[in-house]
PDB file of C-alpha atoms in Angstrom:
ATOM      1  CA  MET A   1      -0.004   0.101   0.179  1.00 48.00           C
ATOM      2  CA  ILE A   2       2.868   2.366   0.994  1.00 48.00           C
ATOM      3  CA  LYS A   3       4.648   1.695  -2.381  1.00 46.00           C
ATOM      4  CA  TYR A   4       1.346   2.252  -4.315  1.00 42.00           C
ATOM      5  CA  PHE A   5       0.838   5.912  -2.561  1.00 37.00           C
ATOM      6  CA  PHE A   6       4.726   6.684  -3.197  1.00 35.00           C
ATOM      7  CA  LEU A   7       4.270   5.903  -6.948  1.00 35.00           C
ATOM      8  CA  LEU A   8       1.250   7.758  -7.064  1.00 35.00           C
ATOM      9  CA  ALA A   9       3.279  10.844  -5.596  1.00 37.00           C
ATOM     10  CA  ILE A  10       5.952  10.537  -8.235  1.00 36.00           C
ATOM     11  CA  PHE A  11       3.262  10.146 -10.832  1.00 38.00           C
ATOM     12  CA  ILE A  12       1.482  13.498  -9.908  1.00 39.00           C
ATOM     13  CA  ASP A  13       4.807  15.273  -9.093  1.00 42.00           C
ATOM     14  CA  LEU A  14       6.327  14.386 -12.518  1.00 40.00           C
ATOM     15  CA  GLY A  15       3.279  13.932 -14.708  1.00 43.00           C
ATOM     16  CA  PHE A  16       0.288  16.050 -13.618  1.00 44.00           C
ATOM     17  CA  SER A  17       1.245  19.319 -15.065  1.00 44.00           C
ATOM     18  CA  PHE A  18       2.309  17.550 -18.558  1.00 45.00           C
ATOM     19  CA  LEU A  19      -1.088  15.412 -18.338  1.00 39.00           C
ATOM     20  CA  THR A  20      -3.511  18.383 -17.408  1.00 48.00           C
ATOM     21  CA  SER A  21      -2.096  20.665 -19.949  1.00 50.00           C
ATOM     22  CA  ALA A  22      -2.977  18.300 -22.875  1.00 53.00           C
ATOM     23  CA  TYR A  23      -6.432  18.376 -21.175  1.00 55.00           C
ATOM     24  CA  ALA A  24      -6.946  22.129 -20.419  1.00 61.00           C
ATOM     25  CA  GLN A  25      -9.893  23.782 -22.167  1.00 85.00           C
ATOM     26  CA  SER A  26     -10.224  27.038 -20.166  1.00 92.00           C
ATOM     27  CA  ALA A  27      -8.575  29.995 -19.694  1.00 93.00           C
ATOM     28  CA  THR A  28      -8.450  29.410 -15.995  1.00 93.00           C
ATOM     29  CA  GLU A  29      -7.274  26.135 -16.256  1.00 95.00           C
ATOM     30  CA  TYR A  30      -4.397  27.443 -18.503  1.00 95.00           C
ATOM     31  CA  VAL A  31      -3.641  30.263 -15.632  1.00 96.00           C
ATOM     32  CA  HIS A  32      -3.690  27.294 -13.193  1.00 96.00           C
ATOM     33  CA  LEU A  33      -1.246  25.304 -15.289  1.00 95.00           C
ATOM     34  CA  GLY A  34       1.046  28.397 -15.493  1.00 95.00           C
ATOM     35  CA  ASN A  35       1.007  29.117 -12.105  1.00 96.00           C
ATOM     36  CA  VAL A  36       2.173  25.479 -11.609  1.00 96.00           C
ATOM     37  CA  SER A  37       4.693  25.547 -14.012  1.00 95.00           C
ATOM     38  CA  GLY A  38       5.699  29.389 -12.139  1.00 94.00           C
ATOM     39  CA  ARG A  39       6.151  27.567  -8.732  1.00 95.00           C
ATOM     40  CA  GLN A  40       8.499  25.350 -10.619  1.00 95.00           C
ATOM     41  CA  GLU A  41      10.419  27.760 -12.040  1.00 95.00           C
ATOM     42  CA  LYS A  42       9.429  26.348 -15.613  1.00 97.00           C
ATOM     43  CA  TYR A  43       9.270  29.632 -17.256  1.00 97.00           C
ATOM     44  CA  LYS A  44       9.016  28.741 -20.515  1.00 97.00           C
ATOM     45  CA  GLN A  45       5.895  26.371 -19.757  1.00 97.00           C
ATOM     46  CA  ALA A  46       4.340  29.224 -17.455  1.00 96.00           C
ATOM     47  CA  ILE A  47       4.496  31.607 -20.459  1.00 97.00           C
ATOM     48  CA  LEU A  48       3.088  29.269 -23.122  1.00 97.00           C
ATOM     49  CA  ASP A  49      -0.074  28.391 -20.460  1.00 97.00           C
ATOM     50  CA  TYR A  50      -0.743  32.328 -19.778  1.00 97.00           C
ATOM     51  CA  SER A  51      -0.501  32.712 -23.504  1.00 97.00           C
ATOM     52  CA  LYS A  52      -3.048  30.152 -24.231  1.00 96.00           C
ATOM     53  CA  ALA A  53      -5.405  31.520 -21.553  1.00 96.00           C
ATOM     54  CA  ILE A  54      -4.809  34.963 -23.227  1.00 97.00           C
ATOM     55  CA  ASN A  55      -5.857  33.571 -26.389  1.00 96.00           C
ATOM     56  CA  LEU A  56      -8.964  31.720 -24.824  1.00 95.00           C
ATOM     57  CA  ASP A  57      -9.984  34.750 -22.843  1.00 96.00           C
ATOM     58  CA  PRO A  58      -8.103  38.149 -23.929  1.00 96.00           C
ATOM     59  CA  LYS A  59      -9.892  40.106 -20.977  1.00 97.00           C
ATOM     60  CA  LEU A  60      -8.573  37.688 -18.208  1.00 96.00           C
ATOM     61  CA  ALA A  61      -6.454  40.600 -16.369  1.00 97.00           C
ATOM     62  CA  ASN A  62      -4.748  38.045 -14.201  1.00 97.00           C
ATOM     63  CA  ALA A  63      -3.024  36.063 -16.919  1.00 98.00           C
ATOM     64  CA  TYR A  64      -1.363  39.136 -18.309  1.00 98.00           C
ATOM     65  CA  TYR A  65      -0.387  40.005 -14.671  1.00 98.00           C
ATOM     66  CA  ASN A  66       1.019  36.409 -14.009  1.00 98.00           C
ATOM     67  CA  ARG A  67       2.980  36.282 -17.323  1.00 98.00           C
ATOM     68  CA  GLY A  68       4.509  39.531 -16.432  1.00 98.00           C
ATOM     69  CA  TYR A  69       5.390  38.373 -13.211  1.00 98.00           C
ATOM     70  CA  VAL A  70       7.036  35.658 -15.016  1.00 98.00           C
ATOM     71  CA  TYR A  71       8.653  37.984 -17.615  1.00 98.00           C
ATOM     72  CA  ILE A  72      10.398  39.769 -14.746  1.00 98.00           C
ATOM     73  CA  GLU A  73      11.840  36.715 -13.100  1.00 97.00           C
ATOM     74  CA  ILE A  74      13.357  36.017 -16.664  1.00 97.00           C
ATOM     75  CA  ARG A  75      14.610  39.514 -16.646  1.00 98.00           C
ATOM     76  CA  LYS A  76      12.363  40.740 -19.730  1.00 98.00           C
ATOM     77  CA  TYR A  77      11.113  43.679 -18.191  1.00 98.00           C
ATOM     78  CA  LYS A  78      10.109  45.427 -21.426  1.00 98.00           C
ATOM     79  CA  LEU A  79       7.524  42.233 -22.044  1.00 98.00           C
ATOM     80  CA  ALA A  80       6.459  42.584 -18.313  1.00 98.00           C
ATOM     81  CA  ILE A  81       5.551  46.146 -18.590  1.00 98.00           C
ATOM     82  CA  ALA A  82       3.666  45.438 -21.850  1.00 98.00           C
ATOM     83  CA  ASP A  83       1.685  42.833 -19.802  1.00 98.00           C
ATOM     84  CA  LEU A  84       1.025  44.663 -16.858  1.00 98.00           C
ATOM     85  CA  ASP A  85      -0.171  47.867 -18.972  1.00 98.00           C
ATOM     86  CA  LYS A  86      -2.581  45.361 -20.248  1.00 98.00           C
ATOM     87  CA  ALA A  87      -3.950  43.934 -17.073  1.00 98.00           C
ATOM     88  CA  ILE A  88      -4.551  47.380 -15.793  1.00 98.00           C
ATOM     89  CA  GLU A  89      -6.405  48.413 -19.192  1.00 98.00           C
ATOM     90  CA  ILE A  90      -8.384  45.513 -18.444  1.00 98.00           C
ATOM     91  CA  LYS A  91      -8.863  46.107 -14.667  1.00 98.00           C
ATOM     92  CA  PRO A  92      -8.076  49.917 -13.638  1.00 98.00           C
ATOM     93  CA  ASP A  93      -8.262  49.012 -10.217  1.00 98.00           C
ATOM     94  CA  TYR A  94      -5.439  45.994 -10.188  1.00 98.00           C
ATOM     95  CA  ALA A  95      -3.438  47.490  -7.236  1.00 98.00           C
ATOM     96  CA  ALA A  96      -1.067  44.611  -7.669  1.00 98.00           C
ATOM     97  CA  ALA A  97      -0.527  44.960 -11.247  1.00 98.00           C
ATOM     98  CA  TYR A  98       0.382  48.851 -10.463  1.00 98.00           C
ATOM     99  CA  HIS A  99       3.214  47.251  -7.879  1.00 98.00           C
ATOM    100  CA  LEU A 100       4.318  44.674 -10.243  1.00 98.00           C
ATOM    101  CA  ARG A 101       4.796  47.321 -12.735  1.00 98.00           C
ATOM    102  CA  GLY A 102       6.497  49.497 -10.397  1.00 98.00           C
ATOM    103  CA  VAL A 103       8.840  46.523  -9.405  1.00 98.00           C
ATOM    104  CA  ALA A 104       9.472  46.153 -13.142  1.00 98.00           C
ATOM    105  CA  HIS A 105      10.395  49.925 -13.892  1.00 98.00           C
ATOM    106  CA  PHE A 106      12.261  49.678 -10.470  1.00 98.00           C
ATOM    107  CA  LEU A 107      14.710  46.783 -11.942  1.00 98.00           C
ATOM    108  CA  LYS A 108      15.027  48.714 -15.046  1.00 98.00           C
ATOM    109  CA  LYS A 109      16.285  51.665 -12.714  1.00 98.00           C
ATOM    110  CA  LYS A 110      13.444  54.086 -13.846  1.00 98.00           C
ATOM    111  CA  TYR A 111      12.682  55.015 -10.133  1.00 98.00           C
ATOM    112  CA  THR A 112      10.269  57.962 -10.742  1.00 98.00           C
ATOM    113  CA  GLN A 113       7.990  55.728 -12.845  1.00 98.00           C
ATOM    114  CA  ALA A 114       8.464  53.271 -10.033  1.00 98.00           C
ATOM    115  CA  ILE A 115       7.243  55.718  -7.531  1.00 98.00           C
ATOM    116  CA  SER A 116       4.342  56.569  -9.846  1.00 98.00           C
ATOM    117  CA  ASP A 117       2.906  53.027 -10.214  1.00 98.00           C
ATOM    118  CA  TYR A 118       3.789  52.219  -6.331  1.00 98.00           C
ATOM    119  CA  SER A 119       1.754  55.194  -5.603  1.00 98.00           C
ATOM    120  CA  LYS A 120      -1.302  54.287  -7.545  1.00 98.00           C
ATOM    121  CA  ALA A 121      -1.010  50.945  -6.084  1.00 98.00           C
ATOM    122  CA  ILE A 122      -1.133  52.785  -2.781  1.00 98.00           C
ATOM    123  CA  GLY A 123      -4.002  54.711  -3.507  1.00 98.00           C
ATOM    124  CA  LEU A 124      -6.075  51.625  -4.546  1.00 98.00           C
ATOM    125  CA  GLU A 125      -4.836  49.497  -1.299  1.00 98.00           C
ATOM    126  CA  PRO A 126      -3.678  52.343   1.497  1.00 98.00           C
ATOM    127  CA  GLU A 127      -3.086  49.538   4.174  1.00 97.00           C
ATOM    128  CA  ASN A 128      -0.675  47.488   2.142  1.00 98.00           C
ATOM    129  CA  ILE A 129       2.911  47.885   3.404  1.00 98.00           C
ATOM    130  CA  LYS A 130       4.488  45.954   0.764  1.00 98.00           C
ATOM    131  CA  PHE A 131       3.516  48.880  -1.801  1.00 98.00           C
ATOM    132  CA  TYR A 132       5.188  51.392   0.837  1.00 98.00           C
ATOM    133  CA  ASP A 133       8.169  49.346   1.157  1.00 97.00           C
ATOM    134  CA  SER A 134       8.791  49.331  -2.469  1.00 97.00           C
ATOM    135  CA  ARG A 135       8.116  52.906  -2.836  1.00 98.00           C
ATOM    136  CA  LEU A 136      10.411  53.698  -0.042  1.00 97.00           C
ATOM    137  CA  GLY A 137      13.317  51.762  -1.988  1.00 95.00           C
ATOM    138  CA  ALA A 138      12.598  54.010  -4.845  1.00 97.00           C
ATOM    139  CA  TYR A 139      12.852  57.086  -2.911  1.00 96.00           C
ATOM    140  CA  PHE A 140      15.994  56.037  -1.507  1.00 93.00           C
ATOM    141  CA  LYS A 141      17.341  55.266  -4.704  1.00 94.00           C
ATOM    142  CA  LEU A 142      16.616  58.709  -6.002  1.00 95.00           C
ATOM    143  CA  GLY A 143      17.922  60.503  -2.710  1.00 91.00           C
ATOM    144  CA  ASN A 144      14.802  61.490  -1.865  1.00 93.00           C
ATOM    145  CA  ASN A 145      15.096  60.894   1.693  1.00 92.00           C
ATOM    146  CA  ASP A 146      12.318  63.007   3.169  1.00 93.00           C
ATOM    147  CA  LYS A 147       9.847  60.943   1.334  1.00 96.00           C
ATOM    148  CA  ALA A 148      11.500  57.776   1.869  1.00 95.00           C
ATOM    149  CA  TRP A 149      11.556  58.608   5.820  1.00 94.00           C
ATOM    150  CA  GLU A 150       7.368  59.345   5.420  1.00 96.00           C
ATOM    151  CA  ASP A 151       6.915  55.699   4.058  1.00 97.00           C
ATOM    152  CA  VAL A 152       9.082  54.293   7.062  1.00 96.00           C
ATOM    153  CA  ILE A 153       6.504  56.189   9.398  1.00 95.00           C
ATOM    154  CA  LYS A 154       3.751  55.002   7.294  1.00 97.00           C
ATOM    155  CA  ILE A 155       5.107  51.557   7.418  1.00 97.00           C
ATOM    156  CA  GLN A 156       5.729  51.488  11.193  1.00 95.00           C
ATOM    157  CA  GLN A 157       2.239  53.032  11.778  1.00 96.00           C
ATOM    158  CA  LEU A 158       0.780  50.099   9.903  1.00 96.00           C
ATOM    159  CA  GLY A 159       2.267  47.757  12.351  1.00 96.00           C
ATOM    160  CA  GLY A 160       5.209  47.019   9.667  1.00 95.00           C
ATOM    161  CA  ALA A 161       8.747  46.539  10.443  1.00 94.00           C
ATOM    162  CA  VAL A 162      11.647  48.436   8.204  1.00 93.00           C
ATOM    163  CA  ASN A 163      15.070  46.838   7.989  1.00 91.00           C
ATOM    164  CA  PRO A 164      17.168  48.878  10.730  1.00 91.00           C
ATOM    165  CA  ALA A 165      19.924  49.546   8.379  1.00 89.00           C
ATOM    166  CA  ILE A 166      17.826  51.501   6.030  1.00 89.00           C
ATOM    167  CA  ILE A 167      16.325  53.699   8.767  1.00 88.00           C
ATOM    168  CA  ASN A 168      19.981  54.237  10.233  1.00 88.00           C
ATOM    169  CA  LEU A 169      21.077  55.112   6.649  1.00 87.00           C
ATOM    170  CA  LEU A 170      18.144  57.474   6.470  1.00 86.00           C
ATOM    171  CA  LYS A 171      18.664  59.105  10.000  1.00 84.00           C
ATOM    172  CA  ASN A 172      22.416  59.559   9.084  1.00 78.00           C
ATOM    173  CA  LYS A 173      21.631  61.222   5.839  1.00 65.00           C
ATOM    174  CA  LYS A 174      19.170  63.739   7.487  1.00 52.00           C
ATOM    175  CA  TYR A 175      20.793  63.885  10.689  1.00 42.00           C
ATOM    176  CA  ARG A 176      17.773  62.711  12.538  1.00 45.00           C
ATOM    177  CA  ASP A 177      17.829  61.624  15.989  1.00 39.00           C
TER     178      ASP A 177
END
């Protein structure tokens, strides 16, 4: 009996995503398969699955979002931004898409654009600590320490923690006590 479960586990682990991709029919099924492939760092397969989902349902914002995430993972920031633009076009209140597009801009060293996207995400979800933390990093990169400090305070007000090294750097740069 144990041998049977062990073999079943191996079968599921090795073959499930392949077998299910052959039988997937809906856009949401392909998004799920893309998520599985992405978690397994099978990025080419994830992109194919998300693309199939988009072909089946071009208005599925999370398929563009997820494919954008994978493009960031493989450092194809221009493609990521294009997909995130599309996700936002479809769903203008998609805070996570603004945030992720900000991440892509940040990684391209376009900090002003990153701040703009992070701020839009914050406007949609003002309690999301991750959004403030990301914006803090972009302000810091631009040398806008006053704005970075405002985000430190907001993160702490929301119950979050900021890396003490960042706080010390900001204090030293502004001679704060």
